[in-house]
Coordinates of C-alpha atoms in Angstrom, one line a residue:
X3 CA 0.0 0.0 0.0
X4 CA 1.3 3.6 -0.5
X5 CA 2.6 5.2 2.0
X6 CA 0.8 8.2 0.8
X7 CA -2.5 6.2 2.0
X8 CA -1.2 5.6 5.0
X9 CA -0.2 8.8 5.8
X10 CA -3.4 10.2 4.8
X11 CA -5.2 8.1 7.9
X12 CA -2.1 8.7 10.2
X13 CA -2.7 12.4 9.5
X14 CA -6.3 12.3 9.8
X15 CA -6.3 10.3 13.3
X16 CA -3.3 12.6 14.8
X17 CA -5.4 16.0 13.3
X18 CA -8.8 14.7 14.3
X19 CA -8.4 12.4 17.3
X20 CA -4.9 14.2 18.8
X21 CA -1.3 13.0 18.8
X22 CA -1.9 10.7 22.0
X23 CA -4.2 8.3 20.4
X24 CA -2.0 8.3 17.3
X25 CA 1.0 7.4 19.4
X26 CA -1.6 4.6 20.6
X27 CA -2.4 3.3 17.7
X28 CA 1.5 3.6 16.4
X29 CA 3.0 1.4 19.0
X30 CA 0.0 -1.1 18.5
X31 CA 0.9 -1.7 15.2
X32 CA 4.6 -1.8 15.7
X33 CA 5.5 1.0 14.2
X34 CA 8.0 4.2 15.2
X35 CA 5.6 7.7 16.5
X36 CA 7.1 9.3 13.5
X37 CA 4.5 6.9 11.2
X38 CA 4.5 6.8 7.6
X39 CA 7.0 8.5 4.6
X40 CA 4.3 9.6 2.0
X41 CA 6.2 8.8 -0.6
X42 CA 7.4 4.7 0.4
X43 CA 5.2 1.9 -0.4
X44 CA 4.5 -0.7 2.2
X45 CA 3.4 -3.6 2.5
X46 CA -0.4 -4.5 2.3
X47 CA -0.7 -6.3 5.3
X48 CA 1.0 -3.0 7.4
X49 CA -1.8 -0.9 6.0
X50 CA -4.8 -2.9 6.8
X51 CA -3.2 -3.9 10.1
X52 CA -3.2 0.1 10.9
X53 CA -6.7 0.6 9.7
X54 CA -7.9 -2.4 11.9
X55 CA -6.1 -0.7 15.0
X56 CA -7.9 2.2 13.6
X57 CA -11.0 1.2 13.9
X58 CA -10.5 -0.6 17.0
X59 CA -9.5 2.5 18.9
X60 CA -12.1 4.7 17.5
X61 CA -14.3 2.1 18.6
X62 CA -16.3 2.9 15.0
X63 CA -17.3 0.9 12.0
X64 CA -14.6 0.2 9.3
X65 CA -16.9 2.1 7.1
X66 CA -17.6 5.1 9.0
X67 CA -14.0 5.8 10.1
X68 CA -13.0 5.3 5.8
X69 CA -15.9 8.0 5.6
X70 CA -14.2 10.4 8.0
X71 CA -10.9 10.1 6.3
X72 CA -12.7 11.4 3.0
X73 CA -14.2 14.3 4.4
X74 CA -10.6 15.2 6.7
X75 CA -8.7 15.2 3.2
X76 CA -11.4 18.0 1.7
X77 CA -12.1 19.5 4.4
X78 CA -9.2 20.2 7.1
X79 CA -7.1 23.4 6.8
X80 CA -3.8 20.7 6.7
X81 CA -5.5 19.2 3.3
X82 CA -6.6 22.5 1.6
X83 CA -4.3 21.6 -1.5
X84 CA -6.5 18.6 -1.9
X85 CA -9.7 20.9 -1.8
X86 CA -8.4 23.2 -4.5
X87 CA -7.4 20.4 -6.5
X88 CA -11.2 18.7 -6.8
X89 CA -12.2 22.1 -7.2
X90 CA -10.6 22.7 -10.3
X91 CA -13.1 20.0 -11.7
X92 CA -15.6 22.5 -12.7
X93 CA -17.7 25.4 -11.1
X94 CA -20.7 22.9 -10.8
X95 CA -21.0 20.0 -8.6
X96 CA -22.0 18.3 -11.6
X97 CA -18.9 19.4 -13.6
X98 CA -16.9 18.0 -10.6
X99 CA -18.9 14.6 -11.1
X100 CA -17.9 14.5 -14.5
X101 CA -14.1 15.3 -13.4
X102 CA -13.6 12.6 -11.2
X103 CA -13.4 9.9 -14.4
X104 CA -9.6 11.6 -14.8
X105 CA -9.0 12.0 -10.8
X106 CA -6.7 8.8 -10.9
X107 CA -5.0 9.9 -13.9
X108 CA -4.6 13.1 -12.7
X109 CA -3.0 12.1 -9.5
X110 CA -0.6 9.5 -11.2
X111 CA 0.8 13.0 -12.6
X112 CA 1.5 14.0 -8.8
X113 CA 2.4 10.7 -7.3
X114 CA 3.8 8.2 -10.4
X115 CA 3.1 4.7 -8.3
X116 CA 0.0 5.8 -6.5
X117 CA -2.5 3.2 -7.5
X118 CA -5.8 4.6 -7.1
X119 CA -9.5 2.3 -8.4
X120 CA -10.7 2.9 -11.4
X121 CA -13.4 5.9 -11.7
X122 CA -16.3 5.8 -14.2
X123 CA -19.8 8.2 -13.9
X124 CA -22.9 7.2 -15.2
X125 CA -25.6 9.9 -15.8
X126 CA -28.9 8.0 -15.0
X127 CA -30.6 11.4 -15.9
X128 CA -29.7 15.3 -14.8
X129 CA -30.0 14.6 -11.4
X130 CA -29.4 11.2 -10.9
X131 CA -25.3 9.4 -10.9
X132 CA -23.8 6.5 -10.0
X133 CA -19.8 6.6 -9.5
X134 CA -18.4 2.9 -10.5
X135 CA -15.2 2.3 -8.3
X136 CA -13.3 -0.7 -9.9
X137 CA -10.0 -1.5 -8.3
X138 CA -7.7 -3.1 -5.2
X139 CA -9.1 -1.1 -2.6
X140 CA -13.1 -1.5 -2.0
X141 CA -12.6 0.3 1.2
X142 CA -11.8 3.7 -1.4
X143 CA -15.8 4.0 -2.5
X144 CA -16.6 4.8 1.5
X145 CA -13.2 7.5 1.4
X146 CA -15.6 8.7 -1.8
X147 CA -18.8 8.9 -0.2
X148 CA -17.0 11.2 2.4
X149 CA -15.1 13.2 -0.3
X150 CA -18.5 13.7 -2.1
X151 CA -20.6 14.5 0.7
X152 CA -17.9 17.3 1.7
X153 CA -17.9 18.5 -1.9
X154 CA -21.5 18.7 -2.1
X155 CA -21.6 21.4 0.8
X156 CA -18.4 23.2 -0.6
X157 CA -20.7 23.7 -3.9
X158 CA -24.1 24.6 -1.9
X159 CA -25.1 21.3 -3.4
X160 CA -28.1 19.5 -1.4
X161 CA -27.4 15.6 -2.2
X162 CA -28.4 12.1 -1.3
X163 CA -25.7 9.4 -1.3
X164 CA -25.6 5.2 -1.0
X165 CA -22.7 3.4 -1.7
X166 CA -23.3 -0.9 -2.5
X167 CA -21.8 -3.6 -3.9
X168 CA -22.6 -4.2 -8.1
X169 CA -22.4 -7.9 -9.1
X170 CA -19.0 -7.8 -10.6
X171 CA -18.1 -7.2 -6.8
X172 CA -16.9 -3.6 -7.0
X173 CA -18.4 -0.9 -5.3
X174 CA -20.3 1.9 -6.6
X175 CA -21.9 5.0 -5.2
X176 CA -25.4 6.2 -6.4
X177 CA -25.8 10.1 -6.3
X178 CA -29.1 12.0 -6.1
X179 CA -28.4 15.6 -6.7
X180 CA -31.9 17.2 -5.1
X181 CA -31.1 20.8 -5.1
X182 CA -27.9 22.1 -7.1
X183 CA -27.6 25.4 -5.3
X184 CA -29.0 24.2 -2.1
X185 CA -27.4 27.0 -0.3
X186 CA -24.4 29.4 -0.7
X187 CA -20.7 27.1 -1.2
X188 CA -18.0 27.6 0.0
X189 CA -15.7 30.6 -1.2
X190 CA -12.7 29.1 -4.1
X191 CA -10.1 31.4 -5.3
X192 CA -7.9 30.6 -8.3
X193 CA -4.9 33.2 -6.7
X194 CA -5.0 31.7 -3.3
X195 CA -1.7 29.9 -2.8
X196 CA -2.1 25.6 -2.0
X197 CA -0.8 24.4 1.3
X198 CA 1.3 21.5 1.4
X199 CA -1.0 18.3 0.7
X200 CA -0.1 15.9 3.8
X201 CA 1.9 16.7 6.3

Protein backbone atom coordinates (compact mmCIF):
# COMPACT_ATOMS: atom_id res chain seq x y z
CA UNK A 1 0.00 0.00 0.00
CA UNK A 2 1.34 3.60 -0.49
CA UNK A 3 2.60 5.19 1.99
CA UNK A 4 0.76 8.23 0.79
CA UNK A 5 -2.48 6.17 1.99
CA UNK A 6 -1.17 5.63 4.96
CA UNK A 7 -0.20 8.80 5.80
CA UNK A 8 -3.44 10.17 4.85
CA UNK A 9 -5.22 8.07 7.89
CA UNK A 10 -2.11 8.73 10.18
CA UNK A 11 -2.67 12.36 9.52
CA UNK A 12 -6.32 12.27 9.79
CA UNK A 13 -6.27 10.34 13.34
CA UNK A 14 -3.35 12.64 14.83
CA UNK A 15 -5.43 16.00 13.31
CA UNK A 16 -8.76 14.72 14.25
CA UNK A 17 -8.41 12.43 17.34
CA UNK A 18 -4.86 14.23 18.77
CA UNK A 19 -1.34 13.05 18.77
CA UNK A 20 -1.92 10.70 21.99
CA UNK A 21 -4.18 8.30 20.43
CA UNK A 22 -1.97 8.31 17.26
CA UNK A 23 1.02 7.39 19.42
CA UNK A 24 -1.60 4.58 20.56
CA UNK A 25 -2.35 3.28 17.65
CA UNK A 26 1.49 3.63 16.36
CA UNK A 27 2.96 1.41 19.01
CA UNK A 28 -0.04 -1.13 18.48
CA UNK A 29 0.92 -1.65 15.18
CA UNK A 30 4.62 -1.79 15.68
CA UNK A 31 5.51 1.03 14.22
CA UNK A 32 8.01 4.16 15.22
CA UNK A 33 5.60 7.71 16.47
CA UNK A 34 7.12 9.27 13.48
CA UNK A 35 4.53 6.95 11.20
CA UNK A 36 4.48 6.83 7.59
CA UNK A 37 7.01 8.49 4.60
CA UNK A 38 4.32 9.62 1.97
CA UNK A 39 6.21 8.78 -0.57
CA UNK A 40 7.44 4.68 0.37
CA UNK A 41 5.24 1.86 -0.43
CA UNK A 42 4.46 -0.72 2.24
CA UNK A 43 3.40 -3.65 2.52
CA UNK A 44 -0.37 -4.51 2.28
CA UNK A 45 -0.74 -6.30 5.26
CA UNK A 46 1.03 -3.02 7.44
CA UNK A 47 -1.76 -0.88 6.02
CA UNK A 48 -4.79 -2.85 6.84
CA UNK A 49 -3.17 -3.89 10.08
CA UNK A 50 -3.15 0.06 10.87
CA UNK A 51 -6.74 0.56 9.72
CA UNK A 52 -7.87 -2.43 11.89
CA UNK A 53 -6.06 -0.71 14.97
CA UNK A 54 -7.85 2.22 13.63
CA UNK A 55 -11.04 1.18 13.90
CA UNK A 56 -10.54 -0.61 17.04
CA UNK A 57 -9.53 2.55 18.90
CA UNK A 58 -12.06 4.75 17.49
CA UNK A 59 -14.26 2.12 18.57
CA UNK A 60 -16.32 2.94 14.95
CA UNK A 61 -17.27 0.89 12.05
CA UNK A 62 -14.61 0.19 9.27
CA UNK A 63 -16.91 2.13 7.07
CA UNK A 64 -17.57 5.07 9.02
CA UNK A 65 -14.00 5.81 10.06
CA UNK A 66 -13.05 5.26 5.84
CA UNK A 67 -15.89 8.04 5.63
CA UNK A 68 -14.18 10.39 8.00
CA UNK A 69 -10.89 10.15 6.25
CA UNK A 70 -12.70 11.38 2.95
CA UNK A 71 -14.16 14.27 4.40
CA UNK A 72 -10.64 15.20 6.65
CA UNK A 73 -8.71 15.21 3.20
CA UNK A 74 -11.39 17.98 1.67
CA UNK A 75 -12.08 19.53 4.41
CA UNK A 76 -9.21 20.15 7.12
CA UNK A 77 -7.13 23.42 6.78
CA UNK A 78 -3.78 20.75 6.74
CA UNK A 79 -5.53 19.15 3.33
CA UNK A 80 -6.61 22.54 1.63
CA UNK A 81 -4.28 21.63 -1.46
CA UNK A 82 -6.53 18.56 -1.93
CA UNK A 83 -9.67 20.93 -1.79
CA UNK A 84 -8.36 23.22 -4.52
CA UNK A 85 -7.39 20.43 -6.51
CA UNK A 86 -11.18 18.69 -6.83
CA UNK A 87 -12.18 22.14 -7.21
CA UNK A 88 -10.57 22.73 -10.33
CA UNK A 89 -13.11 19.98 -11.72
CA UNK A 90 -15.63 22.51 -12.70
CA UNK A 91 -17.66 25.42 -11.09
CA UNK A 92 -20.70 22.89 -10.79
CA UNK A 93 -21.03 20.00 -8.56
CA UNK A 94 -22.02 18.29 -11.57
CA UNK A 95 -18.87 19.39 -13.62
CA UNK A 96 -16.93 18.01 -10.61
CA UNK A 97 -18.94 14.61 -11.10
CA UNK A 98 -17.85 14.46 -14.47
CA UNK A 99 -14.08 15.26 -13.42
CA UNK A 100 -13.63 12.61 -11.24
CA UNK A 101 -13.38 9.88 -14.40
CA UNK A 102 -9.63 11.59 -14.78
CA UNK A 103 -8.96 12.00 -10.80
CA UNK A 104 -6.75 8.76 -10.87
CA UNK A 105 -5.00 9.95 -13.92
CA UNK A 106 -4.58 13.10 -12.65
CA UNK A 107 -3.00 12.14 -9.53
CA UNK A 108 -0.61 9.49 -11.22
CA UNK A 109 0.76 13.02 -12.57
CA UNK A 110 1.47 14.04 -8.83
CA UNK A 111 2.45 10.67 -7.35
CA UNK A 112 3.77 8.19 -10.42
CA UNK A 113 3.12 4.68 -8.29
CA UNK A 114 0.01 5.84 -6.50
CA UNK A 115 -2.47 3.23 -7.50
CA UNK A 116 -5.81 4.61 -7.13
CA UNK A 117 -9.50 2.33 -8.42
CA UNK A 118 -10.75 2.90 -11.40
CA UNK A 119 -13.38 5.91 -11.66
CA UNK A 120 -16.32 5.77 -14.23
CA UNK A 121 -19.82 8.19 -13.86
CA UNK A 122 -22.92 7.19 -15.23
CA UNK A 123 -25.61 9.92 -15.84
CA UNK A 124 -28.93 8.04 -15.02
CA UNK A 125 -30.61 11.40 -15.89
CA UNK A 126 -29.66 15.34 -14.76
CA UNK A 127 -29.98 14.56 -11.38
CA UNK A 128 -29.44 11.22 -10.92
CA UNK A 129 -25.32 9.43 -10.91
CA UNK A 130 -23.82 6.48 -10.04
CA UNK A 131 -19.80 6.60 -9.51
CA UNK A 132 -18.36 2.94 -10.52
CA UNK A 133 -15.23 2.27 -8.28
CA UNK A 134 -13.34 -0.72 -9.92
CA UNK A 135 -9.95 -1.52 -8.33
CA UNK A 136 -7.70 -3.14 -5.23
CA UNK A 137 -9.10 -1.09 -2.60
CA UNK A 138 -13.15 -1.52 -2.02
CA UNK A 139 -12.65 0.26 1.23
CA UNK A 140 -11.77 3.69 -1.44
CA UNK A 141 -15.77 3.97 -2.52
CA UNK A 142 -16.58 4.78 1.52
CA UNK A 143 -13.24 7.46 1.44
CA UNK A 144 -15.58 8.71 -1.82
CA UNK A 145 -18.76 8.90 -0.15
CA UNK A 146 -17.04 11.17 2.39
CA UNK A 147 -15.15 13.17 -0.25
CA UNK A 148 -18.53 13.72 -2.10
CA UNK A 149 -20.57 14.51 0.74
CA UNK A 150 -17.93 17.33 1.70
CA UNK A 151 -17.88 18.49 -1.92
CA UNK A 152 -21.49 18.74 -2.09
CA UNK A 153 -21.55 21.44 0.82
CA UNK A 154 -18.42 23.22 -0.56
CA UNK A 155 -20.69 23.67 -3.89
CA UNK A 156 -24.11 24.59 -1.88
CA UNK A 157 -25.11 21.26 -3.35
CA UNK A 158 -28.13 19.49 -1.38
CA UNK A 159 -27.41 15.65 -2.23
CA UNK A 160 -28.45 12.11 -1.25
CA UNK A 161 -25.72 9.38 -1.31
CA UNK A 162 -25.65 5.21 -0.98
CA UNK A 163 -22.70 3.41 -1.72
CA UNK A 164 -23.35 -0.90 -2.53
CA UNK A 165 -21.83 -3.57 -3.92
CA UNK A 166 -22.60 -4.17 -8.10
CA UNK A 167 -22.39 -7.91 -9.12
CA UNK A 168 -18.99 -7.81 -10.62
CA UNK A 169 -18.09 -7.19 -6.78
CA UNK A 170 -16.88 -3.58 -7.00
CA UNK A 171 -18.38 -0.92 -5.29
CA UNK A 172 -20.35 1.85 -6.59
CA UNK A 173 -21.87 4.95 -5.21
CA UNK A 174 -25.37 6.18 -6.37
CA UNK A 175 -25.83 10.11 -6.34
CA UNK A 176 -29.12 11.95 -6.13
CA UNK A 177 -28.43 15.65 -6.73
CA UNK A 178 -31.90 17.20 -5.07
CA UNK A 179 -31.14 20.78 -5.14
CA UNK A 180 -27.90 22.10 -7.06
CA UNK A 181 -27.64 25.38 -5.29
CA UNK A 182 -29.05 24.21 -2.12
CA UNK A 183 -27.40 26.99 -0.33
CA UNK A 184 -24.35 29.38 -0.71
CA UNK A 185 -20.68 27.13 -1.18
CA UNK A 186 -17.95 27.62 -0.01
CA UNK A 187 -15.69 30.62 -1.25
CA UNK A 188 -12.70 29.09 -4.14
CA UNK A 189 -10.14 31.43 -5.31
CA UNK A 190 -7.89 30.61 -8.35
CA UNK A 191 -4.89 33.22 -6.68
CA UNK A 192 -4.99 31.68 -3.32
CA UNK A 193 -1.73 29.89 -2.76
CA UNK A 194 -2.08 25.61 -2.01
CA UNK A 195 -0.77 24.40 1.32
CA UNK A 196 1.32 21.46 1.40
CA UNK A 197 -0.97 18.28 0.72
CA UNK A 198 -0.10 15.86 3.78
CA UNK A 199 1.90 16.70 6.34
Amino acid sequence: MHGLINRSIQCFVRDTYGVERWLSIAEAVGIGPEGFEAMLVYDDALGNALLREVVLQLDKPEEMVLEDVGTYLVSHENTEAIRRLLRFGGETFADFLHSLDDLPDRAKLAVADLELPELELTDEDEANFTLHVRGVHPGFAFVLVGVLRTMADDYGALVLLDQHREGDGNMAVRIGVLDSSFAEGRRFSLARRPQQVIT
